[in-house]
mmCIF file of C-alpha atoms and ligand atoms in Angstrom:
data_model
loop_
_atom_site.group_PDB
_atom_site.id
_atom_site.type_symbol
_atom_site.label_atom_id
_atom_site.label_comp_id
_atom_site.label_asym_id
_atom_site.label_seq_id
_atom_site.Cartn_x
_atom_site.Cartn_y
_atom_site.Cartn_z
ATOM 1 C CA MET A 1 0.000 0.000 0.000
ATOM 2 C CA ALA A 2 1.055 3.596 -0.574
ATOM 3 C CA GLU A 3 1.123 3.981 3.181
ATOM 4 C CA GLU A 4 4.423 2.176 3.051
ATOM 5 C CA ASN A 5 6.129 4.991 1.178
ATOM 6 C CA GLY A 6 4.902 7.473 3.754
ATOM 7 C CA LYS A 7 2.151 9.118 1.686
ATOM 8 C CA LYS A 8 -1.413 9.575 2.875
ATOM 9 C CA TRP A 9 -4.115 8.913 0.343
ATOM 10 C CA VAL A 10 -7.840 8.566 -0.195
ATOM 11 C CA LEU A 11 -9.324 6.895 -3.243
ATOM 12 C CA MET A 12 -12.898 7.865 -4.068
ATOM 13 C CA VAL A 13 -15.670 6.948 -6.512
ATOM 14 C CA THR A 14 -19.006 8.732 -6.984
ATOM 15 C CA ALA A 15 -22.022 7.212 -8.727
ATOM 16 C CA GLN A 16 -25.641 8.103 -9.357
ATOM 17 C CA THR A 17 -28.488 5.589 -9.568
ATOM 18 C CA PRO A 18 -32.155 6.204 -10.352
ATOM 19 C CA THR A 19 -35.023 4.700 -8.452
ATOM 20 C CA ASN A 20 -37.452 2.219 -9.981
ATOM 21 C CA ILE A 21 -41.177 1.866 -9.532
ATOM 22 C CA ALA A 22 -42.777 -1.560 -9.701
ATOM 23 C CA VAL A 23 -45.815 -2.020 -11.936
ATOM 24 C CA ILE A 24 -46.144 -5.655 -10.809
ATOM 25 C CA LYS A 25 -45.194 -5.492 -7.144
ATOM 26 C CA TYR A 26 -42.800 -7.476 -5.015
ATOM 27 C CA TRP A 27 -44.358 -7.990 -1.595
ATOM 28 C CA GLY A 28 -43.296 -10.912 0.587
ATOM 29 C CA LYS A 29 -40.094 -12.873 1.132
ATOM 30 C CA ARG A 30 -39.392 -16.595 1.308
ATOM 31 C CA ASP A 31 -35.928 -15.922 2.792
ATOM 32 C CA GLU A 32 -35.433 -12.857 5.014
ATOM 33 C CA ASN A 33 -31.647 -12.950 5.130
ATOM 34 C CA LEU A 34 -30.895 -13.518 1.439
ATOM 35 C CA ILE A 35 -33.956 -11.433 0.460
ATOM 36 C CA LEU A 36 -35.647 -13.934 -1.832
ATOM 37 C CA PRO A 37 -39.176 -12.989 -2.946
ATOM 38 C CA ILE A 38 -42.347 -15.063 -3.206
ATOM 39 C CA ASN A 39 -43.111 -13.784 -6.715
ATOM 40 C CA ASP A 40 -41.504 -12.220 -9.789
ATOM 41 C CA SER A 41 -41.906 -8.444 -10.208
ATOM 42 C CA ILE A 42 -41.599 -5.905 -13.036
ATOM 43 C CA SER A 43 -40.610 -2.263 -12.766
ATOM 44 C CA VAL A 44 -39.815 0.876 -14.716
ATOM 45 C CA THR A 45 -36.510 2.554 -13.925
ATOM 46 C CA LEU A 46 -36.896 6.317 -13.829
ATOM 47 C CA ASP A 47 -34.683 8.708 -15.727
ATOM 48 C CA PRO A 48 -31.574 9.399 -13.590
ATOM 49 C CA SER A 49 -32.274 13.135 -13.782
ATOM 50 C CA HIS A 50 -35.473 12.637 -11.719
ATOM 51 C CA LEU A 51 -35.446 10.699 -8.475
ATOM 52 C CA CYS A 52 -31.993 9.410 -7.763
ATOM 53 C CA THR A 53 -29.339 8.633 -5.209
ATOM 54 C CA THR A 54 -25.800 9.970 -5.373
ATOM 55 C CA THR A 55 -23.239 8.016 -3.407
ATOM 56 C CA SER A 56 -19.548 8.662 -2.859
ATOM 57 C CA VAL A 57 -17.423 5.860 -1.475
ATOM 58 C CA ALA A 58 -13.870 6.280 -0.304
ATOM 59 C CA VAL A 59 -11.079 4.076 0.956
ATOM 60 C CA SER A 60 -7.971 5.109 2.858
ATOM 61 C CA PRO A 61 -5.468 3.384 5.156
ATOM 62 C CA ASP A 62 -6.358 6.108 7.696
ATOM 63 C CA PHE A 63 -9.950 4.874 8.053
ATOM 64 C CA THR A 64 -10.282 2.744 11.170
ATOM 65 C CA GLU A 65 -13.829 1.468 10.612
ATOM 66 C CA ASP A 66 -16.526 1.292 7.931
ATOM 67 C CA ARG A 67 -18.794 4.338 8.279
ATOM 68 C CA MET A 68 -21.812 5.665 6.428
ATOM 69 C CA TRP A 69 -23.669 8.976 6.244
ATOM 70 C CA LEU A 70 -27.170 9.109 4.753
ATOM 71 C CA ASN A 71 -28.412 12.574 3.770
ATOM 72 C CA GLY A 72 -25.682 14.100 5.923
ATOM 73 C CA LYS A 73 -26.422 12.087 9.091
ATOM 74 C CA GLU A 74 -24.204 9.269 10.256
ATOM 75 C CA MET A 75 -26.030 5.949 10.441
ATOM 76 C CA SER A 76 -25.113 2.519 11.687
ATOM 77 C CA LEU A 77 -23.756 -0.020 9.247
ATOM 78 C CA LEU A 78 -24.358 -2.833 11.701
ATOM 79 C CA GLY A 79 -27.605 -3.989 10.059
ATOM 80 C CA GLY A 80 -27.226 -7.345 8.323
ATOM 81 C CA ARG A 81 -28.081 -5.889 4.913
ATOM 82 C CA TYR A 82 -25.178 -3.453 4.777
ATOM 83 C CA GLN A 83 -22.828 -6.107 6.142
ATOM 84 C CA ASN A 84 -24.037 -8.674 3.593
ATOM 85 C CA CYS A 85 -23.417 -6.289 0.689
ATOM 86 C CA LEU A 86 -19.988 -5.271 2.015
ATOM 87 C CA ARG A 87 -18.988 -8.895 2.576
ATOM 88 C CA GLU A 88 -20.066 -9.990 -0.915
ATOM 89 C CA LEU A 89 -18.192 -7.101 -2.516
ATOM 90 C CA ARG A 90 -15.016 -7.461 -0.420
ATOM 91 C CA ALA A 91 -14.858 -11.138 -1.359
ATOM 92 C CA ARG A 92 -14.795 -10.117 -5.043
ATOM 93 C CA ALA A 93 -12.517 -7.073 -4.791
ATOM 94 C CA SER A 94 -9.452 -7.118 -6.998
ATOM 95 C CA GLU A 95 -6.207 -5.223 -7.373
ATOM 96 C CA VAL A 96 -6.400 -1.472 -7.894
ATOM 97 C CA GLU A 97 -3.492 0.570 -9.184
ATOM 98 C CA ASP A 98 -3.356 4.345 -9.531
ATOM 99 C CA ASP A 99 0.057 5.260 -10.906
ATOM 100 C CA GLU A 100 -0.532 8.998 -10.704
ATOM 101 C CA LYS A 101 -1.226 8.863 -6.973
ATOM 102 C CA GLY A 102 1.249 6.039 -6.443
ATOM 103 C CA ILE A 103 -1.443 3.789 -4.974
ATOM 104 C CA LYS A 104 -1.534 0.040 -5.200
ATOM 105 C CA ILE A 105 -4.173 -1.947 -3.350
ATOM 106 C CA THR A 106 -3.879 -5.726 -3.566
ATOM 107 C CA LYS A 107 -6.753 -8.214 -3.241
ATOM 108 C CA LYS A 108 -5.492 -9.068 0.259
ATOM 109 C CA ASP A 109 -5.402 -5.368 1.298
ATOM 110 C CA TRP A 110 -9.168 -5.106 0.744
ATOM 111 C CA GLU A 111 -9.759 -7.526 3.652
ATOM 112 C CA LYS A 112 -8.289 -4.982 6.087
ATOM 113 C CA LEU A 113 -9.137 -1.636 4.493
ATOM 114 C CA HIS A 114 -12.205 0.296 5.635
ATOM 115 C CA VAL A 115 -14.587 2.358 3.553
ATOM 116 C CA HIS A 116 -16.512 5.569 4.146
ATOM 117 C CA ILE A 117 -19.843 6.005 2.354
ATOM 118 C CA ALA A 118 -21.745 9.278 1.894
ATOM 119 C CA SER A 119 -25.137 9.006 0.209
ATOM 120 C CA TYR A 120 -27.814 11.546 -0.704
ATOM 121 C CA ASN A 121 -31.308 10.964 -2.025
ATOM 122 C CA ASN A 122 -32.717 13.903 -4.009
ATOM 123 C CA PHE A 123 -36.237 12.821 -2.974
ATOM 124 C CA PRO A 124 -37.962 11.788 0.285
ATOM 125 C CA THR A 125 -36.303 8.861 2.087
ATOM 126 C CA ALA A 126 -38.469 5.993 3.401
ATOM 127 C CA ALA A 127 -41.666 7.654 2.132
ATOM 128 C CA GLY A 128 -42.726 5.045 -0.416
ATOM 129 C CA LEU A 129 -40.755 6.321 -3.399
ATOM 130 C CA ALA A 130 -38.311 3.409 -3.372
ATOM 131 C CA SER A 131 -35.348 5.118 -1.692
ATOM 132 C CA SER A 132 -34.044 1.702 -0.623
ATOM 133 C CA ALA A 133 -33.983 0.661 -4.301
ATOM 134 C CA ALA A 134 -31.919 3.604 -5.553
ATOM 135 C CA GLY A 135 -29.901 3.637 -2.305
ATOM 136 C CA PHE A 136 -28.681 0.044 -2.270
ATOM 137 C CA ALA A 137 -28.219 -0.132 -6.056
ATOM 138 C CA CYS A 138 -25.975 2.936 -5.841
ATOM 139 C CA LEU A 139 -24.113 1.601 -2.807
ATOM 140 C CA VAL A 140 -23.305 -1.676 -4.561
ATOM 141 C CA PHE A 141 -22.498 -0.045 -7.897
ATOM 142 C CA SER A 142 -20.122 2.552 -6.433
ATOM 143 C CA LEU A 143 -18.357 0.107 -4.103
ATOM 144 C CA ALA A 144 -17.970 -2.391 -6.951
ATOM 145 C CA LYS A 145 -16.246 0.329 -8.995
ATOM 146 C CA LEU A 146 -14.008 1.366 -6.089
ATOM 147 C CA MET A 147 -13.045 -2.231 -5.317
ATOM 148 C CA ASN A 148 -12.612 -3.156 -8.990
ATOM 149 C CA VAL A 149 -15.162 -5.968 -8.706
ATOM 150 C CA LYS A 150 -15.192 -7.788 -12.032
ATOM 151 C CA GLU A 151 -18.740 -9.097 -12.066
ATOM 152 C CA ASP A 152 -21.501 -8.508 -14.615
ATOM 153 C CA GLN A 153 -24.661 -6.477 -13.901
ATOM 154 C CA SER A 154 -26.625 -9.644 -13.173
ATOM 155 C CA LYS A 155 -24.286 -10.668 -10.335
ATOM 156 C CA LEU A 156 -24.255 -7.089 -9.005
ATOM 157 C CA SER A 157 -28.075 -7.139 -9.036
ATOM 158 C CA ALA A 158 -27.979 -10.255 -6.832
ATOM 159 C CA ILE A 159 -25.690 -8.422 -4.380
ATOM 160 C CA ALA A 160 -27.887 -5.285 -4.382
ATOM 161 C CA ARG A 161 -30.882 -7.586 -3.755
ATOM 162 C CA GLN A 162 -29.323 -8.512 -0.409
ATOM 163 C CA GLY A 163 -29.449 -4.824 0.555
ATOM 164 C CA SER A 164 -33.064 -4.272 -0.466
ATOM 165 C CA GLY A 165 -35.050 -6.526 -2.783
ATOM 166 C CA SER A 166 -36.272 -3.748 -5.054
ATOM 167 C CA ALA A 167 -32.664 -2.500 -5.470
ATOM 168 C CA CYS A 168 -31.736 -5.362 -7.813
ATOM 169 C CA ARG A 169 -34.012 -3.816 -10.475
ATOM 170 C CA SER A 170 -32.278 -0.396 -10.351
ATOM 171 C CA LEU A 171 -29.072 -1.813 -11.843
ATOM 172 C CA TYR A 172 -30.764 -1.661 -15.245
ATOM 173 C CA GLY A 173 -32.609 1.097 -17.100
ATOM 174 C CA GLY A 174 -35.906 0.743 -18.942
ATOM 175 C CA PHE A 175 -38.269 -2.107 -18.041
ATOM 176 C CA VAL A 176 -36.841 -4.651 -15.673
ATOM 177 C CA LYS A 177 -37.978 -8.000 -14.307
ATOM 178 C CA TRP A 178 -36.764 -9.485 -11.038
ATOM 179 C CA ILE A 179 -36.897 -13.250 -11.458
ATOM 180 C CA MET A 180 -37.710 -14.819 -8.094
ATOM 181 C CA GLY A 181 -35.497 -17.844 -8.820
ATOM 182 C CA LYS A 182 -35.623 -21.372 -7.416
ATOM 183 C CA GLU A 183 -32.221 -21.900 -5.807
ATOM 184 C CA GLU A 184 -31.984 -21.869 -2.015
ATOM 185 C CA ASN A 185 -28.764 -19.822 -2.131
ATOM 186 C CA GLY A 186 -30.439 -17.134 -4.271
ATOM 187 C CA SER A 187 -27.976 -17.439 -7.160
ATOM 188 C CA ASP A 188 -30.783 -17.303 -9.754
ATOM 189 C CA SER A 189 -32.796 -14.538 -8.047
ATOM 190 C CA VAL A 190 -31.570 -11.735 -10.307
ATOM 191 C CA ALA A 191 -32.822 -8.811 -12.367
ATOM 192 C CA VAL A 192 -32.984 -8.894 -16.175
ATOM 193 C CA GLN A 193 -33.738 -6.064 -18.565
ATOM 194 C CA LEU A 194 -36.953 -6.627 -20.561
ATOM 195 C CA ALA A 195 -36.586 -3.543 -22.760
ATOM 196 C CA ASP A 196 -34.253 -0.571 -22.650
ATOM 197 C CA GLU A 197 -35.243 3.061 -21.982
ATOM 198 C CA LYS A 198 -35.646 3.867 -25.678
ATOM 199 C CA HIS A 199 -38.149 1.077 -26.316
ATOM 200 C CA TRP A 200 -41.242 3.025 -25.173
ATOM 201 C CA ASP A 201 -40.161 6.625 -24.828
ATOM 202 C CA ASP A 202 -43.637 8.146 -25.366
ATOM 203 C CA LEU A 203 -44.517 7.357 -21.763
ATOM 204 C CA VAL A 204 -44.312 10.252 -19.298
ATOM 205 C CA ILE A 205 -44.085 9.635 -15.571
ATOM 206 C CA ILE A 206 -45.471 12.178 -13.133
ATOM 207 C CA ILE A 207 -44.915 11.719 -9.439
ATOM 208 C CA ALA A 208 -47.339 13.438 -7.136
ATOM 209 C CA VAL A 209 -45.765 13.766 -3.697
ATOM 210 C CA VAL A 210 -48.708 13.486 -1.329
ATOM 211 C CA SER A 211 -46.509 13.352 1.750
ATOM 212 C CA SER A 212 -42.747 13.203 2.159
ATOM 213 C CA ARG A 213 -43.017 12.072 5.773
ATOM 214 C CA GLN A 214 -41.343 8.820 6.736
ATOM 215 C CA LYS A 215 -43.838 5.944 6.647
ATOM 216 C CA GLU A 216 -44.849 4.271 9.898
ATOM 217 C CA THR A 217 -44.334 0.738 8.651
ATOM 218 C CA SER A 218 -41.174 0.073 6.624
ATOM 219 C CA SER A 219 -41.522 -2.131 3.538
ATOM 220 C CA THR A 220 -39.448 -4.798 5.248
ATOM 221 C CA SER A 221 -41.629 -5.152 8.348
ATOM 222 C CA GLY A 222 -44.845 -4.549 6.394
ATOM 223 C CA MET A 223 -44.249 -7.450 4.038
ATOM 224 C CA ARG A 224 -43.097 -9.691 6.878
ATOM 225 C CA GLU A 225 -46.382 -9.072 8.714
ATOM 226 C CA THR A 226 -48.344 -9.692 5.514
ATOM 227 C CA VAL A 227 -46.678 -13.063 4.905
ATOM 228 C CA GLU A 228 -47.292 -14.032 8.539
ATOM 229 C CA THR A 229 -50.955 -13.030 8.731
ATOM 230 C CA SER A 230 -52.618 -12.601 5.322
ATOM 231 C CA MET A 231 -54.354 -15.455 3.531
ATOM 232 C CA LEU A 232 -54.789 -13.370 0.392
ATOM 233 C CA ILE A 233 -51.036 -13.055 -0.153
ATOM 234 C CA GLN A 234 -50.630 -16.744 -1.046
ATOM 235 C CA HIS A 235 -53.383 -16.494 -3.646
ATOM 236 C CA ARG A 236 -51.772 -13.334 -5.026
ATOM 237 C CA ALA A 237 -48.251 -14.800 -5.220
ATOM 238 C CA LYS A 238 -49.219 -18.196 -6.629
ATOM 239 C CA GLU A 239 -52.287 -17.535 -8.775
ATOM 240 C CA VAL A 240 -52.465 -13.871 -9.732
ATOM 241 C CA VAL A 241 -48.925 -12.551 -10.201
ATOM 242 C CA PRO A 242 -47.566 -15.331 -12.469
ATOM 243 C CA LYS A 243 -50.343 -14.618 -15.010
ATOM 244 C CA ARG A 244 -49.884 -10.865 -14.730
ATOM 245 C CA ILE A 245 -46.137 -11.158 -15.299
ATOM 246 C CA VAL A 246 -46.750 -12.888 -18.646
ATOM 247 C CA GLN A 247 -49.387 -10.319 -19.638
ATOM 248 C CA MET A 248 -47.252 -7.375 -18.550
ATOM 249 C CA GLU A 249 -44.232 -8.608 -20.509
ATOM 250 C CA GLU A 250 -46.463 -8.883 -23.554
ATOM 251 C CA ALA A 251 -47.937 -5.388 -23.013
ATOM 252 C CA ILE A 252 -44.450 -3.867 -22.713
ATOM 253 C CA LYS A 253 -43.182 -5.717 -25.773
ATOM 254 C CA ASN A 254 -46.142 -4.502 -27.879
ATOM 255 C CA ARG A 255 -46.289 -1.016 -26.312
ATOM 256 C CA ASP A 256 -49.919 -1.836 -25.546
ATOM 257 C CA PHE A 257 -50.869 1.040 -23.231
ATOM 258 C CA PRO A 258 -54.437 -0.057 -22.321
ATOM 259 C CA SER A 259 -53.182 -3.461 -21.112
ATOM 260 C CA PHE A 260 -50.157 -1.881 -19.417
ATOM 261 C CA ALA A 261 -52.414 0.575 -17.562
ATOM 262 C CA ARG A 262 -55.054 -1.987 -16.556
ATOM 263 C CA LEU A 263 -52.415 -4.364 -15.194
ATOM 264 C CA SER A 264 -50.483 -1.636 -13.333
ATOM 265 C CA CYS A 265 -53.578 -0.207 -11.654
ATOM 266 C CA ALA A 266 -54.980 -3.647 -10.783
ATOM 267 C CA ASP A 267 -51.676 -4.774 -9.302
ATOM 268 C CA SER A 268 -51.233 -1.627 -7.231
ATOM 269 C CA ASN A 269 -54.760 -2.028 -5.893
ATOM 270 C CA GLN A 270 -54.247 -5.703 -5.072
ATOM 271 C CA PHE A 271 -50.988 -4.935 -3.276
ATOM 272 C CA HIS A 272 -52.811 -2.377 -1.082
ATOM 273 C CA ALA A 273 -55.680 -4.858 -0.570
ATOM 274 C CA VAL A 274 -53.156 -7.389 0.704
ATOM 275 C CA CYS A 275 -51.816 -4.719 3.089
ATOM 276 C CA LEU A 276 -55.356 -4.250 4.372
ATOM 277 C CA ASP A 277 -55.667 -8.037 4.773
ATOM 278 C CA THR A 278 -52.627 -7.959 7.094
ATOM 279 C CA SER A 279 -53.198 -8.103 10.834
ATOM 280 C CA PRO A 280 -53.036 -5.418 12.122
ATOM 281 C CA PRO A 281 -53.943 -3.801 8.776
ATOM 282 C CA ILE A 282 -51.371 -1.575 7.079
ATOM 283 C CA PHE A 283 -52.580 1.666 5.461
ATOM 284 C CA TYR A 284 -50.015 3.077 3.089
ATOM 285 C CA MET A 285 -52.407 5.217 1.043
ATOM 286 C CA ASN A 286 -54.377 8.123 2.491
ATOM 287 C CA ASP A 287 -57.482 10.103 1.430
ATOM 288 C CA THR A 288 -55.497 12.151 -1.098
ATOM 289 C CA SER A 289 -54.151 8.940 -2.667
ATOM 290 C CA HIS A 290 -57.731 7.606 -2.941
ATOM 291 C CA ARG A 291 -58.913 10.859 -4.531
ATOM 292 C CA ILE A 292 -56.133 10.623 -7.129
ATOM 293 C CA ILE A 293 -57.229 7.067 -7.971
ATOM 294 C CA SER A 294 -60.866 8.181 -8.381
ATOM 295 C CA CYS A 295 -59.804 11.085 -10.561
ATOM 296 C CA VAL A 296 -57.787 8.842 -12.920
ATOM 297 C CA GLU A 297 -60.418 6.077 -12.946
ATOM 298 C CA LYS A 298 -63.188 8.552 -13.876
ATOM 299 C CA TRP A 299 -61.087 10.073 -16.621
ATOM 300 C CA ASN A 300 -60.106 6.675 -18.058
ATOM 301 C CA ARG A 301 -63.736 5.530 -18.002
ATOM 302 C CA PHE A 302 -64.903 8.745 -19.657
ATOM 303 C CA GLU A 303 -62.347 8.305 -22.471
ATOM 304 C CA GLY A 304 -63.340 4.658 -22.922
ATOM 305 C CA THR A 305 -59.726 3.528 -22.970
ATOM 306 C CA PRO A 306 -57.032 4.131 -20.328
ATOM 307 C CA GLN A 307 -55.059 7.349 -20.737
ATOM 308 C CA VAL A 308 -53.132 7.193 -17.492
ATOM 309 C CA ALA A 309 -51.873 4.378 -15.255
ATOM 310 C CA TYR A 310 -51.381 4.832 -11.531
ATOM 311 C CA THR A 311 -49.336 2.853 -9.078
ATOM 312 C CA PHE A 312 -48.621 3.428 -5.383
ATOM 313 C CA ASP A 313 -45.717 1.836 -3.561
ATOM 314 C CA ALA A 314 -45.580 1.385 0.199
ATOM 315 C CA GLY A 315 -46.579 4.998 0.857
ATOM 316 C CA PRO A 316 -49.248 7.559 -0.126
ATOM 317 C CA ASN A 317 -47.381 9.061 -3.107
ATOM 318 C CA ALA A 318 -48.783 8.555 -6.603
ATOM 319 C CA VAL A 319 -46.724 7.456 -9.570
ATOM 320 C CA LEU A 320 -48.753 8.348 -12.648
ATOM 321 C CA ILE A 321 -47.774 7.073 -16.075
ATOM 322 C CA ALA A 322 -49.260 8.974 -19.008
ATOM 323 C CA HIS A 323 -49.592 7.475 -22.475
ATOM 324 C CA ASN A 324 -47.791 10.385 -24.144
ATOM 325 C CA ARG A 325 -46.791 14.035 -23.663
ATOM 326 C CA LYS A 326 -50.204 15.367 -24.618
ATOM 327 C CA THR A 327 -51.931 13.190 -22.022
ATOM 328 C CA ALA A 328 -49.261 14.154 -19.481
ATOM 329 C CA ALA A 329 -49.994 17.857 -20.009
ATOM 330 C CA SER A 330 -53.694 17.214 -19.549
ATOM 331 C CA LEU A 331 -53.004 15.111 -16.436
ATOM 332 C CA LEU A 332 -50.898 17.827 -14.871
ATOM 333 C CA HIS A 333 -53.630 20.316 -15.637
ATOM 334 C CA ARG A 334 -56.190 18.116 -13.859
ATOM 335 C CA LEU A 335 -53.927 17.563 -10.881
ATOM 336 C CA LEU A 336 -53.360 21.292 -10.503
ATOM 337 C CA PHE A 337 -57.116 21.858 -10.750
ATOM 338 C CA HIS A 338 -58.163 19.181 -8.236
ATOM 339 C CA PHE A 339 -55.194 19.585 -5.896
ATOM 340 C CA PRO A 340 -54.243 23.246 -6.163
ATOM 341 C CA PRO A 341 -50.897 23.728 -4.471
ATOM 342 C CA SER A 342 -52.019 26.796 -2.563
ATOM 343 C CA SER A 343 -54.993 25.027 -0.966
ATOM 344 C CA ASP A 344 -54.903 23.102 2.296
ATOM 345 C CA ALA A 345 -54.571 19.831 0.405
ATOM 346 C CA ASP A 346 -51.413 18.114 1.466
ATOM 347 C CA LEU A 347 -50.493 17.319 -2.092
ATOM 348 C CA ASN A 348 -48.310 20.124 -3.320
ATOM 349 C CA SER A 349 -45.422 18.760 -5.249
ATOM 350 C CA TYR A 350 -45.309 17.262 -8.695
ATOM 351 C CA VAL A 351 -42.228 15.910 -10.341
ATOM 352 C CA ILE A 352 -42.399 15.796 -14.087
ATOM 353 C CA GLY A 353 -39.645 15.406 -16.611
ATOM 354 C CA ASP A 354 -36.623 17.119 -15.188
ATOM 355 C CA LYS A 355 -38.590 19.752 -13.332
ATOM 356 C CA THR A 356 -39.909 19.745 -9.806
ATOM 357 C CA ILE A 357 -42.871 22.052 -9.714
ATOM 358 C CA LEU A 358 -43.593 23.836 -6.460
ATOM 359 C CA GLN A 359 -42.199 22.949 -3.113
ATOM 360 C CA ASP A 360 -42.271 19.714 -1.216
ATOM 361 C CA ALA A 361 -45.051 18.987 1.294
ATOM 362 C CA GLY A 362 -42.518 18.525 4.108
HETATM 363 P P1 ADP B 1 -38.670 3.270 0.564
HETATM 364 O O1 ADP B 1 -40.116 3.184 0.231
HETATM 365 O O2 ADP B 1 -38.181 4.682 0.513
HETATM 366 O O3 ADP B 1 -37.826 2.332 -0.244
HETATM 367 P P2 ADP B 1 -38.034 1.451 2.725
HETATM 368 O O4 ADP B 1 -38.738 1.256 4.010
HETATM 369 O O5 ADP B 1 -38.102 0.333 1.751
HETATM 370 O O6 ADP B 1 -38.576 2.805 2.084
HETATM 371 O O7 ADP B 1 -36.489 1.697 2.953
HETATM 372 C C1 ADP B 1 -35.988 2.831 3.596
HETATM 373 C C2 ADP B 1 -34.598 2.500 4.102
HETATM 374 O O8 ADP B 1 -33.695 2.287 2.988
HETATM 375 C C3 ADP B 1 -33.946 3.627 4.884
HETATM 376 O O9 ADP B 1 -34.384 3.632 6.213
HETATM 377 C C4 ADP B 1 -32.467 3.252 4.747
HETATM 378 O O10 ADP B 1 -32.131 2.224 5.655
HETATM 379 C C5 ADP B 1 -32.386 2.666 3.357
HETATM 380 N N1 ADP B 1 -31.913 3.693 2.429
HETATM 381 C C6 ADP B 1 -32.614 4.724 1.890
HETATM 382 N N2 ADP B 1 -31.831 5.499 1.111
HETATM 383 C C7 ADP B 1 -30.599 4.936 1.151
HETATM 384 C C8 ADP B 1 -29.335 5.278 0.557
HETATM 385 N N3 ADP B 1 -29.209 6.322 -0.246
HETATM 386 N N4 ADP B 1 -28.266 4.482 0.832
HETATM 387 C C9 ADP B 1 -28.384 3.404 1.618
HETATM 388 N N5 ADP B 1 -29.534 3.034 2.215
HETATM 389 C C10 ADP B 1 -30.632 3.791 1.997
HETATM 390 C C1 DP6 B 2 -44.007 -1.874 -2.501
HETATM 391 O O1 DP6 B 2 -37.416 -3.571 -1.619
HETATM 392 O O2 DP6 B 2 -38.172 -1.773 -0.044
HETATM 393 O O3 DP6 B 2 -41.955 -1.001 -3.304
HETATM 394 O O4 DP6 B 2 -36.518 -5.968 0.304
HETATM 395 O O5 DP6 B 2 -37.338 -5.464 2.602
HETATM 396 O O6 DP6 B 2 -35.835 -3.839 1.439
HETATM 397 P P1 DP6 B 2 -36.903 -4.898 1.285
HETATM 398 O O7 DP6 B 2 -38.184 -4.157 0.703
HETATM 399 P P2 DP6 B 2 -38.314 -3.156 -0.523
HETATM 400 O O8 DP6 B 2 -39.844 -3.428 -0.938
HETATM 401 C C2 DP6 B 2 -40.410 -2.820 -2.034
HETATM 402 C C3 DP6 B 2 -41.879 -3.040 -2.048
HETATM 403 C C4 DP6 B 2 -42.636 -2.195 -3.056
HETATM 404 C C5 DP6 B 2 -42.854 -2.965 -4.358
HETATM 405 C C6 DP6 B 2 -41.673 -3.135 -5.278
HETATM 406 O O9 DP6 B 2 -40.785 -2.279 -5.330
HETATM 407 O O10 DP6 B 2 -41.689 -4.142 -6.022
HETATM 408 CO CO1 CO B 3 -37.961 0.260 -0.307
#
């Protein structure tokens, strides 16, 4: 190490990863430690200029322990998920040489060296906008670069999965499927890209931030309680989702918006129904979320064919997918009319394209 020739050094890598929103949801694990799901899921990765995580990772012989700061606050890395990701990456680290700085880190050095991680989300954390997805994907991606891990995206997705299930899908852009896999060790539980970001670029995603407050029930504990107490979840995982996965893949392939919208809305609603079937029931959506659903449903019914799809993750915030730019403009117009930002309604932030309109609800 360069320490030996008396020089102090820090080697750093910064990466940015977008979040992804599931249109066929993952909810429920068959293995809590490896994070193996009970069904396949499909998501859309957002444009990195919208909701994303930026993570800088650094290594130096001066660091005495692994440390992490999230949105400027130091947090513990003791949780099994962070340790699992770090362990998997360290085991695959390889030699790094930086001639300019006179740094050489051998494979063996990585066993002893410590890392510092600083991560920022440019959107609400733990509020149901998939911060864990962007967060862990970025953590794994940036550390893999720093440690010169020579694995393909598929293997990295399996490592990110052990941080947060939904994170495995953020390693790819466009439309992504997380295959649940069959192996007990999780080796085949990986993400695959169904279509890249250019495949269906008419779609416009608008995110209506109903509340940026941290949710009461994290996704992890929520889905654990569902698996333990809901009878509906087994029916969903075994009977409903497998059929929807096939139909959704077909809809994406054919750019069939009506089918895409019907499946997305139905799956979001069934996911929230399963939350309600949990004991005690989990309420992720609120009155504003329900009003947004009614608004879109009425509009779609009036038009005779779906114009807009909605999906809600484990939180009250709406992810609205418009068929094209014209529909998106009309949707934004309706949202501003029904939920005027100056009123008492708690919905007062829309994210569209690369612009955030108005301030966050706080
Ligand atoms: P969300 O709906 O936002 O994904 P979750 O309950 O699934 O909410 O996960 C939130 C947790 O994800 C946070 O408490 C934190 O532990 C982790 N997380 C969020 N952002 C990051 C990040 N940038 N880097 C690492 N971990 C993160
Ligand atoms: C509703 O991936 O956040 O967003 O694996 O326990 O970290 P853990 O849970 P997480 O769950 C995401 C649930 C969801 C649906 C989805 O993204 O598929
Ligand atoms: Co999450």
